[in-house]
Amino acid sequence: MTETPLTGRARADRTPHTLAEWQAVGGYEAVARALKLPPAEVLDRVDQANLNGRGGAGFPAAKKWKFMPEPGKSPGDGPSYLVVNGDEMEPGAFKDRFLLEALPHQLVEGAIITAHATHATVAYVLIRDEYRTAIANVKRAIAEAEAAGLLGRDILGTGVSLTMKVKPSAGRYIVGEETALIESLEGKRAVPRKRPPFPAQSGLFGRPTTVNNVETISLVPHILDQGPQWFRALSRTEEGGTKLYAVSGRVHKPGLIEAPMGTTARELIERSGGVSGNGRLRCFQPGGGASGFLEEAELDIPLDFGHCARAGSMFGTGTMIVLDQTACPIGVLARHQRFYARESCGWCTPCRDGLPWVARILDALEEGTAKPSDLDVLRMTAAEAGPRGRTFCDLMGGAMSPLATALARFGDLFDAHLDGGCPIRRGIL
Amino acid sequence: MSLPDDLRTAILDAMDGFGGARPAMLESLRLIQQAEGWVSDDRLSQAAEVLGVSAAELENLATFYSMIFRRPVGETVILLCDGASCWLNGGDAVRDRLMERLGIGFGQTTADGKYTLINCACLGGCDKAPAAALGRDRRLVGPLDAAGVDALLEGRE
């Protein structure tokens, strides 16, 4: 279990534990321990553990938490909030679904400890509408914890209080962007906010708010249970802990793998039964739809936030999409861009109008109706609207990363598409 | 038809639980949809009245969030993933078979009112690609192929 602290207690069929069953395997011991410590001490341990947020950006969790003001130190009245982001929708990502469905009490524990460290007294768990089993399981876990005095007022007689609620969402990928998520919780269209102010200054209902991913929160109890040194030692790199990797696409046994942070793509693909299709790797995206393409030469880099960024990609959600030689990266890109175009909130013109344009060109390339000048449009868009480009949030910038890397790595393949459509589908390449 | 009492109560509870009318708006639409499959004009107006917001404000949310249905849907809603991982594993064949068997495209409902087909990515089922989510509990099914689609529609999984 210590090698897979996050998923080690899960059951194969994903049946969640009742509270009693969870406590029988050590559940809520971390809560009891953490609530006896001052918030700063809890934060310090997570800081020492080098826990990076698992939602995509990889921002250090403790650093985010440090921006949360102490009670009475923020202007105005009202509570501080913790928001758990369970709006998993990134192409290729299916890890949070597992944690929500199979290990809801672990999430509740993590939320209690995180809320304590960040002075939050109300926690929301936003879960996407399609994850109905997850919604039901987390709701049940919260009700059980409430009934046992593990949530609510004066938890375990420590004076710490936390109200926790599940809020089901209703579609739209952009809800997963943290400021859009806050807008959504307030009952508005999920359009991202300008930053600053950051959520820790002015978040949900204008109050200090921390937004963390499901996997990040689920790791927190283990840091309190076993200590920051142990947590760091789980990893092969500077970034602490294990990672719930996912592998999908052209592999024989797609699935989730909890492994040390810094595990290589080669190992993950091997553990997923190897490359399917013709058995020979063409390329892979290490962290979901918005991560840049990598190839054979990068199979042995340790997959974490730092190493993926240095390799010109992004670790993102750590959910890998694998392509063999008979799979076309331009086809994969076309599906991704259609998705991002559909999910744009529509606020910024480059995203609202640019993504459908990109998607149409990719479709035309597949069909064999694209012109050479279309490739110039793709190059221009990738260059002008890439990360930290000209839009309010990172949706378009993220969408441009796989496009930019595909143009750089597979230029010949783009050209080959100009002559009658996808050459891989037609069996020419 | 007036708003059933249980829905009115559920909306009022959502207002209590989520901090007022505005944060309960989306939940109100979800509650109506859960009970009736979709959100009709009448229900939208009635919910707005209970919430104390304008119907236009509620419509503003209903038209943004893609899983709020403002048209009637079939008894079984089929969400078919059109993401890359599903495509890499034969998603096009599943899509084609579903459309052929049902005689409808994405966003449409069969004439007998049994099925609505919607494309949706990513369903978080890439380990079961090509995947779909069906019915009220959005049960995840996969990996699908053409024969699997036939089995699913004929109730012999």
Tab-separated table of N, CA, C and O in Angstrom, chain A residues 254-331:
chain	number	residue	atom	x	y	z
A	254	PRO	N	-5.326	-0.231	-21.967
A	254	PRO	CA	-5.427	1.136	-21.463
A	254	PRO	C	-5.936	1.133	-20.015
A	254	PRO	O	-6.713	0.253	-19.638
A	255	GLY	N	-5.470	2.060	-19.214
A	255	GLY	CA	-5.936	2.095	-17.836
A	255	GLY	C	-5.166	3.093	-17.000
A	255	GLY	O	-4.358	3.878	-17.499
A	256	LEU	N	-5.442	3.029	-15.690
A	256	LEU	CA	-4.796	3.915	-14.722
A	256	LEU	C	-3.611	3.205	-14.092
A	256	LEU	O	-3.669	2.004	-13.835
A	257	ILE	N	-2.560	3.954	-13.841
A	257	ILE	CA	-1.385	3.394	-13.175
A	257	ILE	C	-0.893	4.394	-12.144
A	257	ILE	O	-0.481	5.502	-12.495
A	258	GLU	N	-0.964	4.029	-10.859
A	258	GLU	CA	-0.339	4.887	-9.861
A	258	GLU	C	1.127	4.473	-9.769
A	258	GLU	O	1.444	3.318	-9.501
A	259	ALA	N	2.012	5.423	-10.014
A	259	ALA	CA	3.447	5.127	-10.060
A	259	ALA	C	4.202	6.338	-9.529
A	259	ALA	O	3.631	7.425	-9.426
A	260	PRO	N	5.479	6.156	-9.195
A	260	PRO	CA	6.245	7.300	-8.702
A	260	PRO	C	6.214	8.454	-9.700
A	260	PRO	O	6.287	8.215	-10.909
A	261	MET	N	6.094	9.666	-9.212
A	261	MET	CA	6.249	10.836	-10.085
A	261	MET	C	7.600	10.699	-10.771
A	261	MET	O	8.599	10.343	-10.131
A	262	GLY	N	7.624	10.943	-12.085
A	262	GLY	CA	8.882	10.790	-12.811
A	262	GLY	C	9.024	9.438	-13.496
A	262	GLY	O	10.078	9.120	-14.036
A	263	THR	N	7.983	8.646	-13.478
A	263	THR	CA	7.995	7.387	-14.243
A	263	THR	C	8.041	7.743	-15.736
A	263	THR	O	7.487	8.752	-16.161
A	264	THR	N	8.702	6.927	-16.528
A	264	THR	CA	8.850	7.263	-17.947
A	264	THR	C	7.685	6.730	-18.782
A	264	THR	O	6.991	5.784	-18.385
A	265	ALA	N	7.525	7.338	-19.959
A	265	ALA	CA	6.484	6.887	-20.886
A	265	ALA	C	6.738	5.441	-21.297
A	265	ALA	O	5.813	4.653	-21.460
A	266	ARG	N	8.013	5.085	-21.449
A	266	ARG	CA	8.337	3.715	-21.846
A	266	ARG	C	7.779	2.709	-20.832
A	266	ARG	O	7.131	1.724	-21.204
A	267	GLU	N	8.013	3.000	-19.555
A	267	GLU	CA	7.509	2.086	-18.524
A	267	GLU	C	5.984	2.037	-18.503
A	267	GLU	O	5.379	0.976	-18.345
A	268	LEU	N	5.363	3.204	-18.646
A	268	LEU	CA	3.900	3.255	-18.584
A	268	LEU	C	3.282	2.512	-19.768
A	268	LEU	O	2.281	1.798	-19.607
A	269	ILE	N	3.891	2.664	-20.938
A	269	ILE	CA	3.368	1.966	-22.118
A	269	ILE	C	3.569	0.450	-21.956
A	269	ILE	O	2.672	-0.344	-22.256
A	270	GLU	N	4.740	0.064	-21.413
A	270	GLU	CA	4.973	-1.368	-21.163
A	270	GLU	C	3.940	-1.929	-20.199
A	270	GLU	O	3.374	-2.998	-20.409
A	271	ARG	N	3.690	-1.174	-19.121
A	271	ARG	CA	2.708	-1.639	-18.138
A	271	ARG	C	1.287	-1.633	-18.686
A	271	ARG	O	0.389	-2.219	-18.098
A	272	SER	N	1.096	-0.956	-19.815
A	272	SER	CA	-0.221	-0.949	-20.458
A	272	SER	C	-0.290	-1.969	-21.585
A	272	SER	O	-1.114	-1.857	-22.497
A	273	GLY	N	0.598	-2.938	-21.542
A	273	GLY	CA	0.558	-4.030	-22.515
A	273	GLY	C	1.285	-3.737	-23.810
A	273	GLY	O	1.227	-4.520	-24.747
A	274	GLY	N	1.933	-2.590	-23.890
A	274	GLY	CA	2.674	-2.256	-25.106
A	274	GLY	C	1.807	-1.561	-26.146
A	274	GLY	O	0.583	-1.496	-26.010
A	275	VAL	N	2.483	-1.059	-27.186
A	275	VAL	CA	1.791	-0.334	-28.256
A	275	VAL	C	0.952	-1.313	-29.065
A	275	VAL	O	1.428	-2.387	-29.442
A	276	SER	N	-0.291	-0.948	-29.345
A	276	SER	CA	-1.150	-1.790	-30.188
A	276	SER	C	-1.085	-1.269	-31.624
A	276	SER	O	-0.176	-0.520	-31.962
A	277	GLY	N	-2.054	-1.595	-32.434
A	277	GLY	CA	-1.969	-1.248	-33.849
A	277	GLY	C	-0.867	-2.071	-34.481
A	277	GLY	O	-0.873	-3.300	-34.354
A	278	ASN	N	0.111	-1.436	-35.106
A	278	ASN	CA	1.204	-2.216	-35.696
A	278	ASN	C	2.361	-2.421	-34.719
A	278	ASN	O	3.418	-2.917	-35.103
A	279	GLY	N	2.157	-1.994	-33.477
A	279	GLY	CA	3.149	-2.275	-32.437
A	279	GLY	C	4.317	-1.314	-32.400
A	279	GLY	O	5.186	-1.435	-31.538
A	280	ARG	N	4.340	-0.358	-33.329
A	280	ARG	CA	5.465	0.580	-33.362
A	280	ARG	C	4.981	1.992	-33.042
A	280	ARG	O	4.054	2.492	-33.670
A	281	LEU	N	5.640	2.611	-32.095
A	281	LEU	CA	5.209	3.930	-31.636
A	281	LEU	C	5.472	5.000	-32.691
A	281	LEU	O	6.546	5.044	-33.288
A	282	ARG	N	4.473	5.872	-32.896
A	282	ARG	CA	4.717	7.054	-33.724
A	282	ARG	C	4.974	8.254	-32.820
A	282	ARG	O	5.968	8.957	-32.961
A	283	CYS	N	4.081	8.467	-31.865
A	283	CYS	CA	4.227	9.607	-30.965
A	283	CYS	C	3.256	9.456	-29.801
A	283	CYS	O	2.436	8.536	-29.781
A	284	PHE	N	3.360	10.359	-28.821
A	284	PHE	CA	2.414	10.351	-27.702
A	284	PHE	C	2.266	11.748	-27.135
A	284	PHE	O	3.140	12.601	-27.306
A	285	GLN	N	1.131	11.966	-26.512
A	285	GLN	CA	0.910	13.188	-25.753
A	285	GLN	C	0.980	12.785	-24.285
A	285	GLN	O	0.225	11.922	-23.845
A	286	PRO	N	1.856	13.393	-23.493
A	286	PRO	CA	2.043	12.904	-22.125
A	286	PRO	C	0.953	13.315	-21.144
A	286	PRO	O	0.759	12.655	-20.128
A	287	GLY	N	0.225	14.402	-21.461
A	287	GLY	CA	-0.689	14.918	-20.432
A	287	GLY	C	-2.029	15.380	-20.924
A	287	GLY	O	-2.507	16.433	-20.537
A	288	GLY	N	-2.678	14.591	-21.788
A	288	GLY	CA	-4.006	14.964	-22.259
A	288	GLY	C	-3.958	15.746	-23.554
A	288	GLY	O	-2.883	16.000	-24.116
A	289	GLY	N	-5.136	16.136	-24.029
A	289	GLY	CA	-5.288	16.721	-25.344
A	289	GLY	C	-4.506	17.986	-25.581
A	289	GLY	O	-4.119	18.280	-26.713
A	290	ALA	N	-4.268	18.753	-24.523
A	290	ALA	CA	-3.613	20.051	-24.699
A	290	ALA	C	-2.097	19.972	-24.540
A	290	ALA	O	-1.430	21.000	-24.504
A	291	SER	N	-1.550	18.768	-24.439
A	291	SER	CA	-0.094	18.662	-24.273
A	291	SER	C	0.571	18.387	-25.624
A	291	SER	O	0.016	17.699	-26.480
A	292	GLY	N	1.750	18.955	-25.802
A	292	GLY	CA	2.466	18.812	-27.065
A	292	GLY	C	2.886	17.377	-27.331
A	292	GLY	O	3.117	16.597	-26.406
A	293	PHE	N	3.011	17.030	-28.626
A	293	PHE	CA	3.413	15.672	-29.004
A	293	PHE	C	4.889	15.417	-28.678
A	293	PHE	O	5.739	16.282	-28.884
A	294	LEU	N	5.173	14.225	-28.192
A	294	LEU	CA	6.539	13.756	-28.000
A	294	LEU	C	6.691	12.468	-28.815
A	294	LEU	O	5.691	11.866	-29.231
A	295	GLU	N	7.971	12.056	-29.019
A	295	GLU	CA	8.216	10.878	-29.858
A	295	GLU	C	9.150	9.888	-29.165
A	295	GLU	O	9.520	10.079	-28.012
A	296	GLU	N	9.528	8.890	-29.918
A	296	GLU	CA	10.413	7.822	-29.435
A	296	GLU	C	11.591	8.343	-28.595
A	296	GLU	O	11.902	7.800	-27.540
A	297	ALA	N	12.221	9.408	-29.072
A	297	ALA	CA	13.407	9.945	-28.398
A	297	ALA	C	13.094	10.422	-26.982
A	297	ALA	O	13.986	10.534	-26.142
A	298	GLU	N	11.825	10.711	-26.705
A	298	GLU	CA	11.455	11.212	-25.378
A	298	GLU	C	10.834	10.135	-24.485
A	298	GLU	O	10.298	10.441	-23.418
A	299	LEU	N	10.918	8.874	-24.921
A	299	LEU	CA	10.280	7.797	-24.151
A	299	LEU	C	10.875	7.649	-22.752
A	299	LEU	O	10.223	7.138	-21.858
A	300	ASP	N	12.104	8.078	-22.585
A	300	ASP	CA	12.764	7.838	-21.294
A	300	ASP	C	12.899	9.075	-20.421
A	300	ASP	O	13.595	9.045	-19.409
A	301	ILE	N	12.213	10.153	-20.772
A	301	ILE	CA	12.267	11.286	-19.846
A	301	ILE	C	11.311	11.024	-18.689
A	301	ILE	O	10.257	10.411	-18.856
A	302	PRO	N	11.707	11.433	-17.480
A	302	PRO	CA	10.802	11.253	-16.348
A	302	PRO	C	9.578	12.144	-16.540
A	302	PRO	O	9.733	13.339	-16.779
A	303	LEU	N	8.402	11.566	-16.468
A	303	LEU	CA	7.204	12.367	-16.691
A	303	LEU	C	6.803	13.089	-15.404
A	303	LEU	O	6.242	12.499	-14.484
A	304	ASP	N	7.143	14.363	-15.342
A	304	ASP	CA	6.622	15.252	-14.313
A	304	ASP	C	6.478	16.630	-14.950
A	304	ASP	O	6.731	16.791	-16.152
A	305	PHE	N	6.054	17.608	-14.156
A	305	PHE	CA	5.768	18.925	-14.744
A	305	PHE	C	7.028	19.554	-15.348
A	305	PHE	O	7.021	20.031	-16.480
A	306	GLY	N	8.117	19.534	-14.588
A	306	GLY	CA	9.350	20.175	-15.032
A	306	GLY	C	9.928	19.527	-16.272
A	306	GLY	O	10.257	20.204	-17.249
A	307	HIS	N	10.050	18.209	-16.261
A	307	HIS	CA	10.681	17.518	-17.384
A	307	HIS	C	9.851	17.634	-18.675
A	307	HIS	O	10.407	17.785	-19.749
A	308	CYS	N	8.530	17.542	-18.546
A	308	CYS	CA	7.694	17.654	-19.752
A	308	CYS	C	7.791	19.049	-20.346
A	308	CYS	O	7.854	19.207	-21.569
A	309	ALA	N	7.822	20.065	-19.481
A	309	ALA	CA	7.926	21.442	-19.982
A	309	ALA	C	9.262	21.632	-20.696
A	309	ALA	O	9.320	22.224	-21.768
A	310	ARG	N	10.326	21.091	-20.109
A	310	ARG	CA	11.648	21.250	-20.727
A	310	ARG	C	11.737	20.495	-22.056
A	310	ARG	O	12.518	20.865	-22.927
A	311	ALA	N	10.926	19.461	-22.208
A	311	ALA	CA	10.931	18.708	-23.472
A	311	ALA	C	10.018	19.355	-24.516
A	311	ALA	O	9.810	18.804	-25.598
A	312	GLY	N	9.456	20.513	-24.177
A	312	GLY	CA	8.602	21.215	-25.132
A	312	GLY	C	7.165	20.749	-25.129
A	312	GLY	O	6.406	21.040	-26.048
A	313	SER	N	6.790	20.029	-24.075
A	313	SER	CA	5.400	19.592	-23.968
A	313	SER	C	4.842	20.083	-22.632
A	313	SER	O	5.287	21.112	-22.110
A	314	MET	N	3.904	19.349	-22.085
A	314	MET	CA	3.267	19.751	-20.841
A	314	MET	C	2.804	18.484	-20.136
A	314	MET	O	2.282	17.588	-20.790
A	315	PHE	N	2.999	18.434	-18.807
A	315	PHE	CA	2.582	17.236	-18.086
A	315	PHE	C	1.064	17.201	-17.899
A	315	PHE	O	0.462	16.132	-17.844
A	316	GLY	N	0.473	18.404	-17.781
A	316	GLY	CA	-0.991	18.511	-17.724
A	316	GLY	C	-1.599	17.621	-16.664
A	316	GLY	O	-1.232	17.671	-15.496
A	317	THR	N	-2.517	16.769	-17.099
A	317	THR	CA	-3.200	15.879	-16.181
A	317	THR	C	-2.453	14.549	-16.021
A	317	THR	O	-2.894	13.686	-15.280
A	318	GLY	N	-1.335	14.400	-16.726
A	318	GLY	CA	-0.569	13.153	-16.619
A	318	GLY	C	-1.277	11.970	-17.251
A	318	GLY	O	-1.031	10.825	-16.894
A	319	THR	N	-2.157	12.276	-18.198
A	319	THR	CA	-2.947	11.219	-18.826
A	319	THR	C	-2.523	11.129	-20.296
A	319	THR	O	-2.802	12.015	-21.084
A	320	MET	N	-1.848	10.040	-20.603
A	320	MET	CA	-1.133	9.920	-21.869
A	320	MET	C	-2.012	9.356	-22.984
A	320	MET	O	-2.807	8.447	-22.758
A	321	ILE	N	-1.837	9.897	-24.191
A	321	ILE	CA	-2.512	9.358	-25.381
A	321	ILE	C	-1.428	8.848	-26.324
A	321	ILE	O	-0.517	9.596	-26.676
A	322	VAL	N	-1.533	7.577	-26.696
A	322	VAL	CA	-0.467	6.911	-27.466
A	322	VAL	C	-0.918	6.659	-28.909
A	322	VAL	O	-2.042	6.206	-29.145
A	323	LEU	N	-0.032	6.952	-29.850
A	323	LEU	CA	-0.303	6.688	-31.270
A	323	LEU	C	0.753	5.743	-31.828
A	323	LEU	O	1.950	5.976	-31.654
A	324	ASP	N	0.294	4.714	-32.515
A	324	ASP	CA	1.245	3.839	-33.199
A	324	ASP	C	1.457	4.377	-34.618
A	324	ASP	O	0.890	5.403	-34.989
A	325	GLN	N	2.274	3.673	-35.414
A	325	GLN	CA	2.611	4.156	-36.755
A	325	GLN	C	1.406	4.193	-37.696
A	325	GLN	O	1.431	4.904	-38.701
A	326	THR	N	0.359	3.435	-37.374
A	326	THR	CA	-0.803	3.437	-38.263
A	326	THR	C	-1.850	4.462	-37.829
A	326	THR	O	-2.951	4.502	-38.366
A	327	ALA	N	-1.516	5.270	-36.829
A	327	ALA	CA	-2.444	6.305	-36.362
A	327	ALA	C	-1.920	7.677	-36.798
A	327	ALA	O	-0.721	7.928	-36.725
A	328	CYS	N	-2.808	8.540	-37.224
A	328	CYS	CA	-2.383	9.837	-37.747
A	328	CYS	C	-2.498	10.935	-36.688
A	328	CYS	O	-3.587	11.193	-36.183
A	329	PRO	N	-1.371	11.585	-36.367
A	329	PRO	CA	-1.432	12.661	-35.376
A	329	PRO	C	-2.308	13.831	-35.825
A	329	PRO	O	-2.890	14.520	-34.986
A	330	ILE	N	-2.430	14.012	-37.143
A	330	ILE	CA	-3.282	15.101	-37.630
A	330	ILE	C	-4.757	14.761	-37.381
A	330	ILE	O	-5.560	15.620	-37.051
A	331	GLY	N	-5.081	13.486	-37.496
A	331	GLY	CA	-6.436	13.040	-37.162
A	331	GLY	C	-6.746	13.243	-35.686
A	331	GLY	O	-7.828	13.695	-35.303
